[in-house]
Amino acid sequence: SQKIEQNSEALNIQEGKTATLTCNYTNYSPAYLQWYRQDPGRGPVFLLLIRENEKEKRKERLKVTFDTTLKQSLFHITASQPADSATYLCVSTRGSGGSYIPTFGRGTSLIVHP
Amino acid sequence: GAVVSQHPSWVICKSGTSVKIECRSLDFQATTMFWYRQFPKQSLMLMATSNEGSKATYEQGVEKDKFLINHASLTLSTLTVTSAHPEDSSFYICSARVTGETQYFGPGTRLLVL
């Protein structure tokens, strides 16, 4: 079955460092991947989308890569701040014939220490 | 733009009662709305896909008679948890999609069934 996998262990880093989160997918080839941020008790917020024909996408301090050979997307936050502490979700879609069925990874919790 | 609201934000009810949760897209018309359930430290699990004017499509394992979804207009979808039991206690989140790949999430509704 199609799977999206994220490291379930929390990532602890020091303020100012670059945080790198990993998303791996198996048994299918998504046309794109999305990254969302979720704070406790809140709904997810869209951050970035990257398509399979794009190697890299940037938005301010955020960068996403998509490696179709490794079946992996990396999400980077440069110059991290304590306010970046949250859970980051990797999202793909499944379905055929134009159908759109979201599939979420479990999310990786990022903790940025001051 | 692209704001999605949910009401109520939290609800406590007695076992056996029904609870209705509303999801509204405030500044856009959503062709599709999704309902998710999220347990603590778990990812979002898609419950159903709702298209305006048609029956919802439920994911495998989700009881459609227990989780009634109505999508009466392009800006409103409702989820009714019928005869709620303590195991239905969870965080329910809706999202809306216009076209394209991005979903806009509501803030979530926390349900506690006593």
PDB file of C-alpha atoms in Angstrom, chain A residues 10-85:
ATOM      1  CA  ALA A  10      11.292  14.509  17.983  1.00  0.00           C
ATOM      2  CA  LEU A  11      14.071  16.618  16.535  1.00  0.00           C
ATOM      3  CA  ASN A  12      15.803  18.819  19.084  1.00  0.00           C
ATOM      4  CA  ILE A  13      18.095  21.549  17.807  1.00  0.00           C
ATOM      5  CA  GLN A  14      19.664  24.727  19.044  1.00  0.00           C
ATOM      6  CA  GLU A  15      18.405  28.114  17.961  1.00  0.00           C
ATOM      7  CA  GLY A  16      20.179  29.381  14.873  1.00  0.00           C
ATOM      8  CA  LYS A  17      20.934  25.931  13.486  1.00  0.00           C
ATOM      9  CA  THR A  18      19.327  24.378  10.420  1.00  0.00           C
ATOM     10  CA  ALA A  19      16.601  21.828  11.050  1.00  0.00           C
ATOM     11  CA  THR A  20      16.206  19.037   8.497  1.00  0.00           C
ATOM     12  CA  LEU A  21      13.135  16.828   8.473  1.00  0.00           C
ATOM     13  CA  THR A  22      12.688  13.757   6.291  1.00  0.00           C
ATOM     14  CA  CYS A  23       9.709  12.350   4.440  1.00  0.00           C
ATOM     15  CA  ASN A  24       9.932   9.017   2.636  1.00  0.00           C
ATOM     16  CA  TYR A  25       7.298   7.492   0.427  1.00  0.00           C
ATOM     17  CA  THR A  26       6.910   3.891  -0.674  1.00  0.00           C
ATOM     18  CA  ASN A  27       4.957   1.914  -3.225  1.00  0.00           C
ATOM     19  CA  TYR A  28       3.983   4.835  -5.403  1.00  0.00           C
ATOM     20  CA  SER A  29       5.267   7.938  -7.127  1.00  0.00           C
ATOM     21  CA  PRO A  30       3.436  11.072  -6.044  1.00  0.00           C
ATOM     22  CA  ALA A  31       3.200  13.920  -8.493  1.00  0.00           C
ATOM     23  CA  TYR A  32       3.902  16.332  -5.636  1.00  0.00           C
ATOM     24  CA  LEU A  33       4.439  16.541  -1.925  1.00  0.00           C
ATOM     25  CA  GLN A  34       3.292  19.188   0.516  1.00  0.00           C
ATOM     26  CA  TRP A  35       4.530  20.266   3.898  1.00  0.00           C
ATOM     27  CA  TYR A  36       2.285  21.621   6.621  1.00  0.00           C
ATOM     28  CA  ARG A  37       2.928  22.938  10.103  1.00  0.00           C
ATOM     29  CA  GLN A  38       0.688  21.955  12.985  1.00  0.00           C
ATOM     30  CA  ASP A  39       0.738  23.514  16.424  1.00  0.00           C
ATOM     31  CA  PRO A  40      -0.812  21.656  19.399  1.00  0.00           C
ATOM     32  CA  GLY A  41      -4.591  21.768  19.339  1.00  0.00           C
ATOM     33  CA  ARG A  42      -4.691  23.569  15.997  1.00  0.00           C
ATOM     34  CA  GLY A  43      -5.346  22.680  12.393  1.00  0.00           C
ATOM     35  CA  PRO A  44      -2.407  22.314   9.988  1.00  0.00           C
ATOM     36  CA  VAL A  45      -1.145  25.304   8.035  1.00  0.00           C
ATOM     37  CA  PHE A  46       0.180  24.960   4.500  1.00  0.00           C
ATOM     38  CA  LEU A  47       3.852  25.810   4.013  1.00  0.00           C
ATOM     39  CA  LEU A  48       5.239  24.542   0.724  1.00  0.00           C
ATOM     40  CA  LEU A  49       4.440  22.302  -2.222  1.00  0.00           C
ATOM     41  CA  ILE A  50       7.022  20.698  -4.471  1.00  0.00           C
ATOM     42  CA  ARG A  51       6.318  18.814  -7.677  1.00  0.00           C
ATOM     43  CA  GLU A  52       8.132  15.747  -8.932  1.00  0.00           C
ATOM     44  CA  ASN A  53       9.861  17.704 -11.680  1.00  0.00           C
ATOM     45  CA  GLU A  54      11.183  20.276  -9.209  1.00  0.00           C
ATOM     46  CA  LYS A  55      14.365  19.575  -7.336  1.00  0.00           C
ATOM     47  CA  GLU A  56      14.040  22.353  -4.812  1.00  0.00           C
ATOM     48  CA  LYS A  57      11.585  24.987  -3.633  1.00  0.00           C
ATOM     49  CA  ARG A  58      12.280  27.880  -1.270  1.00  0.00           C
ATOM     50  CA  LYS A  59      10.212  30.266   0.784  1.00  0.00           C
ATOM     51  CA  GLU A  60      12.009  32.634   3.126  1.00  0.00           C
ATOM     52  CA  ARG A  61      13.859  30.407   5.645  1.00  0.00           C
ATOM     53  CA  LEU A  62      12.211  27.248   4.351  1.00  0.00           C
ATOM     54  CA  LYS A  63      13.532  24.910   1.702  1.00  0.00           C
ATOM     55  CA  VAL A  64      12.094  21.673   0.371  1.00  0.00           C
ATOM     56  CA  THR A  65      13.764  19.143  -1.886  1.00  0.00           C
ATOM     57  CA  PHE A  66      12.277  16.230  -3.795  1.00  0.00           C
ATOM     58  CA  ASP A  67      14.434  13.284  -4.796  1.00  0.00           C
ATOM     59  CA  THR A  68      12.440  10.830  -6.887  1.00  0.00           C
ATOM     60  CA  THR A  69      15.360   8.401  -6.984  1.00  0.00           C
ATOM     61  CA  LEU A  70      15.567   8.161  -3.229  1.00  0.00           C
ATOM     62  CA  LYS A  71      11.785   8.532  -2.911  1.00  0.00           C
ATOM     63  CA  GLN A  72      12.360  11.238  -0.376  1.00  0.00           C
ATOM     64  CA  SER A  73      11.623  14.844   0.428  1.00  0.00           C
ATOM     65  CA  LEU A  74      13.687  16.912   2.822  1.00  0.00           C
ATOM     66  CA  PHE A  75      12.339  19.958   4.620  1.00  0.00           C
ATOM     67  CA  HIS A  76      14.859  22.486   5.911  1.00  0.00           C
ATOM     68  CA  ILE A  77      14.429  25.437   8.237  1.00  0.00           C
ATOM     69  CA  THR A  78      17.492  27.655   8.304  1.00  0.00           C
ATOM     70  CA  ALA A  79      18.370  29.967  11.186  1.00  0.00           C
ATOM     71  CA  SER A  80      15.793  28.175  13.304  1.00  0.00           C
ATOM     72  CA  GLN A  81      13.961  29.996  16.071  1.00  0.00           C
ATOM     73  CA  PRO A  82      12.055  28.747  19.130  1.00  0.00           C
ATOM     74  CA  ALA A  83       8.878  29.922  17.365  1.00  0.00           C
ATOM     75  CA  ASP A  84       9.542  27.269  14.717  1.00  0.00           C
ATOM     76  CA  SER A  85       8.842  24.583  17.315  1.00  0.00           C
TER      77      SER A  85
END
